[in-house]
Amino acid sequence: MSISQSEYRSIKEKSVSGRYVINEQILEFLEKNEEQLLIKTVGRSVQNREIKSLQLGKGPNKILMWSQMHGNESTTTKAALDFVNFLITDSASAQLILKQCTLLIIPILNPDGAAVYTRINANEIDLNRDAQNRTQPESVVLRNVFNGFKPDYCFNLHDQRTIFNVGRTSKPATVSFLAPAHDPERSISKTRGISMQLIVAMNQVLQEMIEVK
Ligand SMILES: [Zn+2]
């Protein structure tokens, strides 16, 4: 699957741009597309903002994605909205994905952080470090969604700083995929092995589209 530049322009969500992306914009996007999406309020943030999820597709492969766990990392939120726009077109590859997969997406997991453009939530906790202890309502929401949906694959979507290079080259990393290890020995568990294979497949598709300079 790949899409051309002109196809991309047609699915790019134009109502959301820039680095500052907040919950209200997501609510508007969801309202605009409510007929095509199964929309839920999956919980509330520390400051009582709604945490929304959207679901689409009817396939056996269950995919959970969440973005803006770090409130100031909005690139992948915008990408997720573009992806949803692509999926609700009648393109053959979009239809194939929806037949093969059920997608559940949380566009902004940390709406309080998004509102004030911080990485942390309103209690000054980094939610990406709270997955095990789950001291924060946003972490509990994510775990409840995970337990209810039972995904086969998860995408924990983040921005990265601009200082990362590709290996030891001088080329900056545009998109990075991580398959973190579960132990200090960095062993390759079954699920980590599957993640690594998926990353190889995604990279192969992307290399056909990304311009190399
Ligand atoms: Zn992050």
mmCIF file of C-alpha atoms and ligand atoms in Angstrom:
data_model
loop_
_atom_site.group_PDB
_atom_site.id
_atom_site.type_symbol
_atom_site.label_atom_id
_atom_site.label_comp_id
_atom_site.label_asym_id
_atom_site.label_seq_id
_atom_site.Cartn_x
_atom_site.Cartn_y
_atom_site.Cartn_z
ATOM 1 C CA MET A 1 0.000 0.000 0.000
ATOM 2 C CA SER A 2 1.169 3.496 -0.739
ATOM 3 C CA ILE A 3 -0.430 6.818 -1.556
ATOM 4 C CA SER A 4 0.741 9.557 -3.892
ATOM 5 C CA GLN A 5 1.468 13.154 -2.895
ATOM 6 C CA SER A 6 -1.728 14.383 -4.545
ATOM 7 C CA GLU A 7 -3.770 11.697 -2.770
ATOM 8 C CA TYR A 8 -2.161 12.809 0.488
ATOM 9 C CA ARG A 9 -3.206 16.418 -0.118
ATOM 10 C CA SER A 10 -6.789 15.251 -0.495
ATOM 11 C CA ILE A 11 -6.851 13.403 2.861
ATOM 12 C CA LYS A 12 -4.772 15.861 4.902
ATOM 13 C CA GLU A 13 -6.889 17.244 7.769
ATOM 14 C CA LYS A 14 -6.765 20.992 7.224
ATOM 15 C CA SER A 15 -8.664 22.068 10.340
ATOM 16 C CA VAL A 16 -5.741 21.062 12.597
ATOM 17 C CA SER A 17 -2.280 22.493 12.031
ATOM 18 C CA GLY A 18 0.737 23.806 13.923
ATOM 19 C CA ARG A 19 2.279 22.345 17.053
ATOM 20 C CA TYR A 20 -0.468 23.354 19.475
ATOM 21 C CA VAL A 21 -3.259 20.789 19.150
ATOM 22 C CA ILE A 22 -5.949 20.631 21.843
ATOM 23 C CA ASN A 23 -8.970 18.548 22.763
ATOM 24 C CA GLU A 24 -11.525 20.987 21.300
ATOM 25 C CA GLN A 25 -10.056 20.412 17.835
ATOM 26 C CA ILE A 26 -10.412 16.663 18.273
ATOM 27 C CA LEU A 27 -14.024 17.051 19.419
ATOM 28 C CA GLU A 28 -14.775 19.073 16.267
ATOM 29 C CA PHE A 29 -13.081 16.491 14.057
ATOM 30 C CA LEU A 30 -15.055 13.671 15.659
ATOM 31 C CA GLU A 31 -18.329 15.544 15.351
ATOM 32 C CA LYS A 32 -17.632 16.178 11.669
ATOM 33 C CA ASN A 33 -17.072 12.446 11.066
ATOM 34 C CA GLU A 34 -19.443 10.931 13.590
ATOM 35 C CA GLU A 35 -21.384 8.933 11.004
ATOM 36 C CA GLN A 36 -18.341 6.946 9.944
ATOM 37 C CA LEU A 37 -16.757 6.434 13.351
ATOM 38 C CA LEU A 38 -17.695 4.720 16.588
ATOM 39 C CA ILE A 39 -16.896 7.480 19.070
ATOM 40 C CA LYS A 40 -16.614 7.020 22.823
ATOM 41 C CA THR A 41 -15.609 9.009 25.863
ATOM 42 C CA VAL A 42 -13.254 6.506 27.489
ATOM 43 C CA GLY A 43 -12.523 8.559 30.594
ATOM 44 C CA ARG A 44 -11.545 11.922 32.008
ATOM 45 C CA SER A 45 -8.282 13.685 32.724
ATOM 46 C CA VAL A 46 -7.133 15.157 36.072
ATOM 47 C CA GLN A 47 -8.851 18.429 35.124
ATOM 48 C CA ASN A 48 -11.971 16.575 33.982
ATOM 49 C CA ARG A 49 -11.432 16.914 30.235
ATOM 50 C CA GLU A 50 -12.950 14.163 28.120
ATOM 51 C CA ILE A 51 -10.591 11.542 26.704
ATOM 52 C CA LYS A 52 -12.097 10.415 23.404
ATOM 53 C CA SER A 53 -11.600 7.298 21.329
ATOM 54 C CA LEU A 54 -12.690 6.509 17.822
ATOM 55 C CA GLN A 55 -13.080 3.084 16.279
ATOM 56 C CA LEU A 56 -13.415 1.915 12.711
ATOM 57 C CA GLY A 57 -13.010 -1.263 10.698
ATOM 58 C CA LYS A 58 -14.371 -4.754 11.234
ATOM 59 C CA GLY A 59 -11.329 -6.968 10.758
ATOM 60 C CA PRO A 60 -9.825 -9.633 13.002
ATOM 61 C CA ASN A 61 -6.504 -7.781 13.596
ATOM 62 C CA LYS A 62 -7.085 -5.404 16.475
ATOM 63 C CA ILE A 63 -4.899 -2.306 16.530
ATOM 64 C CA LEU A 64 -4.800 0.236 19.354
ATOM 65 C CA MET A 65 -3.105 3.608 18.823
ATOM 66 C CA TRP A 66 -2.787 6.495 21.252
ATOM 67 C CA SER A 67 -1.216 9.887 20.659
ATOM 68 C CA GLN A 68 -0.336 12.961 22.732
ATOM 69 C CA MET A 69 0.361 10.985 25.889
ATOM 70 C CA HIS A 70 2.907 13.809 26.048
ATOM 71 C CA GLY A 71 0.678 16.865 25.699
ATOM 72 C CA ASN A 72 3.050 18.855 23.520
ATOM 73 C CA GLU A 73 3.709 16.066 20.993
ATOM 74 C CA SER A 74 1.040 16.640 18.386
ATOM 75 C CA THR A 75 2.659 15.461 15.143
ATOM 76 C CA THR A 76 1.263 11.954 15.446
ATOM 77 C CA THR A 77 -2.182 13.266 16.423
ATOM 78 C CA LYS A 78 -2.311 15.123 13.115
ATOM 79 C CA ALA A 79 -1.030 11.991 11.358
ATOM 80 C CA ALA A 80 -3.748 9.910 13.025
ATOM 81 C CA LEU A 81 -6.455 12.309 11.784
ATOM 82 C CA ASP A 82 -5.027 12.146 8.250
ATOM 83 C CA PHE A 83 -5.017 8.349 8.559
ATOM 84 C CA VAL A 84 -8.683 8.343 9.602
ATOM 85 C CA ASN A 85 -9.513 10.603 6.634
ATOM 86 C CA PHE A 86 -7.742 8.115 4.383
ATOM 87 C CA LEU A 87 -9.584 5.152 5.880
ATOM 88 C CA ILE A 88 -13.024 6.687 5.334
ATOM 89 C CA THR A 89 -12.393 7.254 1.618
ATOM 90 C CA ASP A 90 -13.528 4.569 -0.793
ATOM 91 C CA SER A 91 -9.962 3.747 -1.869
ATOM 92 C CA ALA A 92 -9.377 0.030 -2.344
ATOM 93 C CA SER A 93 -6.448 -0.081 0.082
ATOM 94 C CA ALA A 94 -8.446 1.718 2.776
ATOM 95 C CA GLN A 95 -11.275 -0.770 2.318
ATOM 96 C CA LEU A 96 -8.812 -3.637 2.578
ATOM 97 C CA ILE A 97 -7.405 -2.297 5.874
ATOM 98 C CA LEU A 98 -10.912 -1.918 7.307
ATOM 99 C CA LYS A 99 -11.741 -5.478 6.256
ATOM 100 C CA GLN A 100 -8.558 -6.856 7.829
ATOM 101 C CA CYS A 101 -8.334 -4.646 10.923
ATOM 102 C CA THR A 102 -10.344 -3.086 13.699
ATOM 103 C CA LEU A 103 -8.675 0.178 14.723
ATOM 104 C CA LEU A 104 -9.175 1.951 18.019
ATOM 105 C CA ILE A 105 -7.495 5.357 18.243
ATOM 106 C CA ILE A 106 -7.161 7.758 21.195
ATOM 107 C CA PRO A 107 -6.095 11.026 19.523
ATOM 108 C CA ILE A 108 -5.171 12.861 22.763
ATOM 109 C CA LEU A 109 -4.535 10.812 25.902
ATOM 110 C CA ASN A 110 -3.273 13.831 27.866
ATOM 111 C CA PRO A 111 -5.713 16.678 27.093
ATOM 112 C CA ASP A 112 -4.620 18.729 30.143
ATOM 113 C CA GLY A 113 -1.017 18.698 28.966
ATOM 114 C CA ALA A 114 -2.191 19.521 25.441
ATOM 115 C CA ALA A 115 -4.119 22.576 26.731
ATOM 116 C CA VAL A 116 -1.024 24.123 28.323
ATOM 117 C CA TYR A 117 1.501 22.601 25.892
ATOM 118 C CA THR A 118 3.404 20.461 28.381
ATOM 119 C CA ARG A 119 4.815 16.954 28.184
ATOM 120 C CA ILE A 120 3.452 16.095 31.641
ATOM 121 C CA ASN A 121 -0.164 15.884 32.853
ATOM 122 C CA ALA A 122 -1.854 18.298 35.292
ATOM 123 C CA ASN A 123 -0.240 16.488 38.271
ATOM 124 C CA GLU A 124 3.177 16.943 36.622
ATOM 125 C CA ILE A 125 3.533 13.236 35.898
ATOM 126 C CA ASP A 126 5.093 11.843 32.709
ATOM 127 C CA LEU A 127 2.396 9.360 31.675
ATOM 128 C CA ASN A 128 4.882 7.302 29.678
ATOM 129 C CA ARG A 129 6.595 6.498 33.005
ATOM 130 C CA ASP A 130 3.314 5.689 34.765
ATOM 131 C CA ALA A 131 2.147 2.675 32.733
ATOM 132 C CA GLN A 132 2.961 0.155 35.462
ATOM 133 C CA ASN A 133 2.030 2.106 38.601
ATOM 134 C CA ARG A 134 -0.963 3.864 37.055
ATOM 135 C CA THR A 135 -1.156 6.634 39.644
ATOM 136 C CA GLN A 136 -2.876 8.954 37.146
ATOM 137 C CA PRO A 137 -6.423 8.832 35.730
ATOM 138 C CA GLU A 138 -5.080 8.998 32.156
ATOM 139 C CA SER A 139 -2.957 5.884 32.778
ATOM 140 C CA VAL A 140 -5.971 4.041 34.194
ATOM 141 C CA VAL A 141 -8.023 5.050 31.134
ATOM 142 C CA LEU A 142 -5.398 3.663 28.770
ATOM 143 C CA ARG A 143 -5.154 0.388 30.685
ATOM 144 C CA ASN A 144 -8.938 0.012 30.782
ATOM 145 C CA VAL A 145 -9.145 0.567 27.020
ATOM 146 C CA PHE A 146 -6.325 -1.951 26.505
ATOM 147 C CA ASN A 147 -8.019 -4.562 28.707
ATOM 148 C CA GLY A 148 -11.415 -4.037 27.092
ATOM 149 C CA PHE A 149 -10.233 -4.036 23.471
ATOM 150 C CA LYS A 150 -7.481 -6.704 23.795
ATOM 151 C CA PRO A 151 -5.408 -5.406 20.882
ATOM 152 C CA ASP A 152 -3.032 -7.539 18.821
ATOM 153 C CA TYR A 153 -0.848 -4.491 18.132
ATOM 154 C CA CYS A 154 -0.270 -1.201 19.955
ATOM 155 C CA PHE A 155 1.176 2.035 18.618
ATOM 156 C CA ASN A 156 2.414 4.444 21.317
ATOM 157 C CA LEU A 157 2.739 7.590 19.186
ATOM 158 C CA HIS A 158 5.214 10.361 20.024
ATOM 159 C CA ASP A 159 7.177 13.270 18.610
ATOM 160 C CA GLN A 160 10.940 13.143 18.748
ATOM 161 C CA ARG A 161 13.451 15.892 19.172
ATOM 162 C CA THR A 162 15.349 16.940 16.089
ATOM 163 C CA ILE A 163 18.748 15.818 17.384
ATOM 164 C CA PHE A 164 18.428 12.135 16.503
ATOM 165 C CA ASN A 165 20.377 10.821 13.552
ATOM 166 C CA VAL A 166 20.021 7.622 11.582
ATOM 167 C CA GLY A 167 22.570 5.302 13.215
ATOM 168 C CA ARG A 168 26.026 6.846 12.921
ATOM 169 C CA THR A 169 25.231 8.813 9.793
ATOM 170 C CA SER A 170 24.751 12.588 9.569
ATOM 171 C CA LYS A 171 21.172 12.138 8.337
ATOM 172 C CA PRO A 172 18.433 13.290 10.728
ATOM 173 C CA ALA A 173 15.775 10.721 11.633
ATOM 174 C CA THR A 174 12.407 11.775 10.158
ATOM 175 C CA VAL A 175 10.394 8.871 11.510
ATOM 176 C CA SER A 176 11.632 6.402 14.142
ATOM 177 C CA PHE A 177 10.163 3.086 15.210
ATOM 178 C CA LEU A 178 11.049 1.556 18.556
ATOM 179 C CA ALA A 179 10.437 -1.986 19.754
ATOM 180 C CA PRO A 180 11.510 -1.595 23.402
ATOM 181 C CA ALA A 181 12.841 -4.577 25.334
ATOM 182 C CA HIS A 182 11.174 -5.790 28.530
ATOM 183 C CA ASP A 183 14.458 -6.499 30.358
ATOM 184 C CA PRO A 184 17.957 -4.976 30.756
ATOM 185 C CA GLU A 185 19.457 -7.776 28.643
ATOM 186 C CA ARG A 186 17.378 -6.446 25.743
ATOM 187 C CA SER A 187 16.232 -9.935 24.903
ATOM 188 C CA ILE A 188 13.935 -10.516 21.953
ATOM 189 C CA SER A 189 10.663 -11.851 23.295
ATOM 190 C CA LYS A 190 8.028 -13.268 20.937
ATOM 191 C CA THR A 191 6.061 -10.015 20.889
ATOM 192 C CA ARG A 192 9.179 -7.887 20.471
ATOM 193 C CA GLY A 193 10.203 -10.092 17.530
ATOM 194 C CA ILE A 194 6.815 -9.504 15.905
ATOM 195 C CA SER A 195 7.175 -5.733 16.501
ATOM 196 C CA MET A 196 10.597 -5.798 14.844
ATOM 197 C CA GLN A 197 9.196 -7.646 11.816
ATOM 198 C CA LEU A 198 6.386 -5.115 11.557
ATOM 199 C CA ILE A 199 8.898 -2.256 11.681
ATOM 200 C CA VAL A 200 10.875 -3.825 8.831
ATOM 201 C CA ALA A 201 7.669 -4.083 6.769
ATOM 202 C CA MET A 202 6.646 -0.469 7.513
ATOM 203 C CA ASN A 203 10.113 0.745 6.622
ATOM 204 C CA GLN A 204 10.052 -1.083 3.290
ATOM 205 C CA VAL A 205 6.815 0.671 2.324
ATOM 206 C CA LEU A 206 8.044 4.053 3.549
ATOM 207 C CA GLN A 207 11.336 3.826 1.708
ATOM 208 C CA GLU A 208 9.409 3.788 -1.564
ATOM 209 C CA MET A 209 7.752 7.084 -0.634
ATOM 210 C CA ILE A 210 10.351 9.039 1.328
ATOM 211 C CA GLU A 211 12.602 11.185 -0.774
ATOM 212 C CA VAL A 212 16.264 10.398 -0.080
ATOM 213 C CA LYS A 213 18.691 13.313 -0.366
HETATM 214 ZN ZN ZN B 1 6.733 11.580 23.924
#
